[in-house]
N, CA and C atoms as an extended XYZ file, in Angstrom:
210
Properties=species:S:1:pos:R:3:atomname:S:1:resname:S:1:resid:I:1 pbc="F F F"
N       -21.405        4.027       -0.473 N   MET     1
C       -20.434        4.451       -0.180 CA  MET     1
C       -19.710        5.571       -1.101 C   MET     1
N       -19.935        6.964       -1.479 N   THR     2
C       -19.409        7.567       -2.219 CA  THR     2
C       -18.396        7.947       -2.838 C   THR     2
N       -16.709        8.067       -3.479 N   GLY     3
C       -16.232        8.730       -3.486 CA  GLY     3
C       -15.135        9.513       -4.115 C   GLY     3
N       -14.681        9.872       -4.443 N   LEU     4
C       -13.707       10.156       -5.714 CA  LEU     4
C       -12.914        9.954       -6.456 C   LEU     4
N       -13.171        9.635       -7.060 N   LEU     5
C       -12.057        8.527       -8.392 CA  LEU     5
C       -11.801       10.108       -9.413 C   LEU     5
N        -9.870        9.888       -9.595 N   ILE     6
C        -9.771       10.187      -10.429 CA  ILE     6
C        -8.603        9.772      -11.571 C   ILE     6
N        -8.842       10.125      -12.604 N   SER     7
C        -7.750        9.135      -13.597 CA  SER     7
C        -6.811       10.040      -14.442 C   SER     7
N        -5.187        9.886      -14.351 N   VAL     8
C        -4.399       10.354      -13.789 CA  VAL     8
C        -3.893        9.528      -15.536 C   VAL     8
N        -2.553       10.299      -16.585 N   ARG     9
C        -1.122        9.656      -17.419 CA  ARG     9
C        -0.095        8.983      -16.834 C   ARG     9
N         0.381       10.038      -16.082 N   ASN    10
C         1.167       10.535      -16.034 CA  ASN    10
C         1.434       10.993      -14.332 C   ASN    10
N         3.088       10.921      -14.599 N   LYS    11
C         3.035       11.174      -12.155 CA  LYS    11
C         3.098       13.137      -12.442 C   LYS    11
N         2.995       13.331      -13.399 N   ASP    12
C         2.833       15.153      -13.173 CA  ASP    12
C         1.558       14.540      -12.942 C   ASP    12
N         0.315       14.801      -13.414 N   GLU    13
C        -0.745       14.420      -13.088 CA  GLU    13
C        -0.806       14.090      -11.790 C   GLU    13
N        -0.456       13.264      -11.562 N   ALA    14
C        -0.545       13.050      -10.440 CA  ALA    14
C        -0.201       13.255       -9.222 C   ALA    14
N         0.422       13.800       -9.302 N   GLU    15
C         1.013       14.834       -8.110 CA  GLU    15
C         0.088       16.258       -8.555 C   GLU    15
N        -0.379       16.768       -9.742 N   THR    16
C        -0.691       17.942       -9.692 CA  THR    16
C        -2.436       17.317       -8.296 C   THR    16
N        -3.177       16.395       -8.995 N   VAL    17
C        -4.124       15.733       -8.636 CA  VAL    17
C        -4.669       15.651       -6.866 C   VAL    17
N        -3.217       14.851       -6.225 N   LEU    18
C        -2.442       14.520       -5.279 CA  LEU    18
C        -2.742       16.116       -4.686 C   LEU    18
N        -2.016       17.200       -4.392 N   SER    19
C        -1.940       17.953       -3.857 CA  SER    19
C        -3.143       18.804       -3.744 C   SER    19
N        -4.001       18.899       -5.240 N   ALA    20
C        -5.527       19.503       -5.733 CA  ALA    20
C        -6.134       18.958       -4.789 C   ALA    20
N        -6.382       17.426       -4.235 N   CYS    21
C        -7.473       17.057       -3.540 CA  CYS    21
C        -7.211       15.464       -2.834 C   CYS    21
N        -6.875       16.834       -1.285 N   PRO    22
C        -5.986       15.395       -0.460 CA  PRO    22
C        -6.586       15.058        0.753 C   PRO    22
N        -8.223       14.838        0.121 N   GLY    23
C        -9.284       13.376        0.865 CA  GLY    23
C        -9.741       12.440       -0.574 C   GLY    23
N        -8.831       12.232       -2.102 N   LEU    24
C        -9.254       11.884       -3.202 CA  LEU    24
C        -8.960       10.405       -2.375 C   LEU    24
N       -10.191        9.529       -2.653 N   ASP    25
C       -10.279        8.064       -2.962 CA  ASP    25
C        -9.357        7.204       -3.126 C   ASP    25
N        -9.794        7.414       -5.090 N   ILE    26
C       -10.075        6.340       -5.984 CA  ILE    26
C        -8.951        7.534       -6.576 C   ILE    26
N        -6.512        6.694       -6.910 N   LEU    27
C        -6.124        7.778       -8.013 CA  LEU    27
C        -5.892        6.368       -8.844 C   LEU    27
N        -6.811        6.785      -10.144 N   ASP    28
C        -6.641        6.077      -11.301 CA  ASP    28
C        -6.157        5.790      -13.427 C   ASP    28
N        -4.788        5.015      -12.928 N   ILE    29
C        -4.216        5.325      -14.411 CA  ILE    29
C        -4.602        4.696      -15.587 C   ILE    29
N        -4.513        5.372      -16.598 N   LYS    30
C        -4.979        4.581      -17.874 CA  LYS    30
C        -4.448        5.452      -18.473 C   LYS    30
N        -3.955        5.508      -19.441 N   GLU    31
C        -3.567        6.040      -21.308 CA  GLU    31
C        -4.854        5.573      -22.247 C   GLU    31
N        -5.951        7.059      -22.287 N   PRO    32
C        -6.924        7.578      -22.929 CA  PRO    32
C        -6.287        6.822      -24.546 C   PRO    32
N        -5.171        7.077      -25.005 N   SER    33
C        -4.651        7.308      -26.710 CA  SER    33
C        -5.200        5.779      -26.625 C   SER    33
N        -4.699        4.914      -26.004 N   ALA    34
C        -5.022        3.627      -25.624 CA  ALA    34
C        -6.331        2.151      -25.459 C   ALA    34
N        -7.016        3.674      -25.680 N   GLY    35
C        -8.408        3.134      -25.359 CA  GLY    35
C        -8.949        3.622      -24.579 C   GLY    35
N       -10.709        3.534      -24.601 N   ALA    36
C       -11.864        3.531      -23.085 CA  ALA    36
C       -10.463        3.069      -21.608 C   ALA    36
N        -9.704        1.866      -22.008 N   LEU    37
C        -8.841        1.759      -20.864 CA  LEU    37
C        -7.608        0.694      -21.314 C   LEU    37
N        -6.896        1.885      -21.865 N   GLY    38
C        -5.901        1.818      -22.187 CA  GLY    38
C        -4.824        1.607      -20.893 C   GLY    38
N        -3.900        0.720      -21.242 N   ALA    39
C        -2.873        0.307      -19.801 CA  ALA    39
C        -1.785        1.781      -20.754 C   ALA    39
N        -2.000        2.470      -19.148 N   ALA    40
C         0.507        2.620      -19.147 CA  ALA    40
C         0.776        1.702      -18.859 C   ALA    40
N         1.883        2.393      -19.005 N   THR    41
C         3.486        1.603      -19.052 CA  THR    41
C         3.684        0.602      -17.499 C   THR    41
N         4.444       -0.398      -17.470 N   PRO    42
C         4.300       -0.786      -16.185 CA  PRO    42
C         5.270        0.677      -15.633 C   PRO    42
N         6.174        1.376      -16.477 N   GLN    43
C         7.220        2.471      -16.020 CA  GLN    43
C         6.757        3.629      -15.020 C   GLN    43
N         4.864        3.483      -15.567 N   ILE    44
C         3.807        4.951      -15.325 CA  ILE    44
C         3.702        4.142      -13.970 C   ILE    44
N         3.406        2.662      -14.290 N   TRP    45
C         2.339        2.492      -12.271 CA  TRP    45
C         3.659        2.685      -10.803 C   TRP    45
N         4.578        2.278      -11.556 N   GLN    46
C         5.794        2.836      -10.832 CA  GLN    46
C         5.964        4.216      -10.416 C   GLN    46
N         6.221        4.299      -11.319 N   GLU    47
C         7.303        6.050      -10.452 CA  GLU    47
C         5.195        6.713       -9.753 C   GLU    47
N         4.525        6.787      -10.183 N   ILE    48
C         3.492        6.684       -9.465 CA  ILE    48
C         3.348        6.436       -8.783 C   ILE    48
N         2.941        4.906       -7.652 N   ALA    49
C         2.843        3.846       -6.647 CA  ALA    49
C         4.578        4.150       -5.861 C   ALA    49
N         5.191        5.596       -6.151 N   SER    50
C         6.465        5.723       -5.160 CA  SER    50
C         6.036        6.949       -4.965 C   SER    50
N         4.645        7.798       -5.139 N   LEU    51
C         4.259        9.263       -4.625 CA  LEU    51
C         3.873        8.840       -3.286 C   LEU    51
N         3.812        9.299       -2.673 N   THR    52
C         3.767        9.552       -1.101 CA  THR    52
C         1.443        9.391       -1.323 C   THR    52
N         0.546        8.634       -1.387 N   LEU    53
C        -0.232        8.678       -1.770 CA  LEU    53
C        -0.564        8.199       -0.286 C   LEU    53
N        -1.151        8.732        0.970 N   ASP    54
C        -2.229        8.503        2.480 CA  ASP    54
C        -2.854        8.231        2.284 C   ASP    54
N        -4.311        7.850        1.886 N   ASP    55
C        -5.005        6.784        1.830 CA  ASP    55
C        -5.887        7.154        0.660 C   ASP    55
N        -5.460        7.284       -0.375 N   THR    56
C        -5.268        6.877       -1.638 CA  THR    56
C        -5.033        5.898       -1.730 C   THR    56
N        -6.276        5.219       -2.689 N   SER    57
C        -6.274        3.908       -3.841 CA  SER    57
C        -5.246        3.844       -4.465 C   SER    57
N        -4.575        3.099       -5.468 N   LEU    58
C        -4.614        3.394       -6.798 CA  LEU    58
C        -5.645        2.004       -7.933 C   LEU    58
N        -5.499        2.794       -8.520 N   SER    59
C        -6.773        1.550       -9.753 CA  SER    59
C        -5.525        1.513      -11.399 C   SER    59
N        -5.675        0.465      -11.825 N   ILE    60
C        -4.868        0.364      -12.759 CA  ILE    60
C        -5.938        0.156      -13.424 C   ILE    60
N        -6.039        0.708      -15.311 N   ALA    61
C        -6.435        0.141      -16.190 CA  ALA    61
C        -5.671       -0.768      -17.112 C   ALA    61
N        -5.954       -1.549      -17.526 N   LEU    62
C        -4.886       -2.777      -18.422 CA  LEU    62
C        -5.634       -3.343      -19.659 C   LEU    62
N        -6.329       -2.322      -20.056 N   GLY    63
C        -6.789       -2.321      -21.138 CA  GLY    63
C        -8.015       -3.347      -21.901 C   GLY    63
N        -8.479       -3.171      -22.870 N   ASP    64
C        -9.676       -3.684      -23.303 CA  ASP    64
C        -9.468       -5.063      -23.590 C   ASP    64
N       -10.398       -6.082      -23.144 N   LEU    65
C       -10.780       -7.538      -23.244 CA  LEU    65
C       -10.186       -7.283      -24.943 C   LEU    65
N       -10.631       -6.738      -25.777 N   ASN    66
C       -10.434       -6.547      -26.771 CA  ASN    66
C        -9.200       -7.247      -27.229 C   ASN    66
N        -8.195       -6.479      -26.299 N   ASP    67
C        -6.747       -6.312      -26.483 CA  ASP    67
C        -5.739       -8.287      -26.209 C   ASP    67
N        -6.460       -8.739      -25.609 N   VAL    68
C        -6.186       -9.929      -24.072 CA  VAL    68
C        -6.629      -11.222      -25.014 C   VAL    68
N        -8.359      -10.626      -26.081 N   LEU    69
C        -8.375      -11.929      -27.129 CA  LEU    69
C        -8.348      -11.962      -28.130 C   LEU    69
N        -6.820      -11.723      -28.809 N   VAL    70
C        -6.466      -11.908      -30.375 CA  VAL    70
C        -6.935      -13.317      -30.963 C   VAL    70
């Protein structure tokens, strides 16, 4: 199965993507300025999760492994 995943950094981007892509499969939350898999803040996760997602799933980047293995 092939689906569409789009990454966003904040609620404004998420709203834009959700309105432009009503058939979106996965909305991915990340902060690229914190690395390729940089984590956004829990506040941003909550703001985006509060949006009407219909059948769109959420994915959240939690950071690079190096961030955990200090």
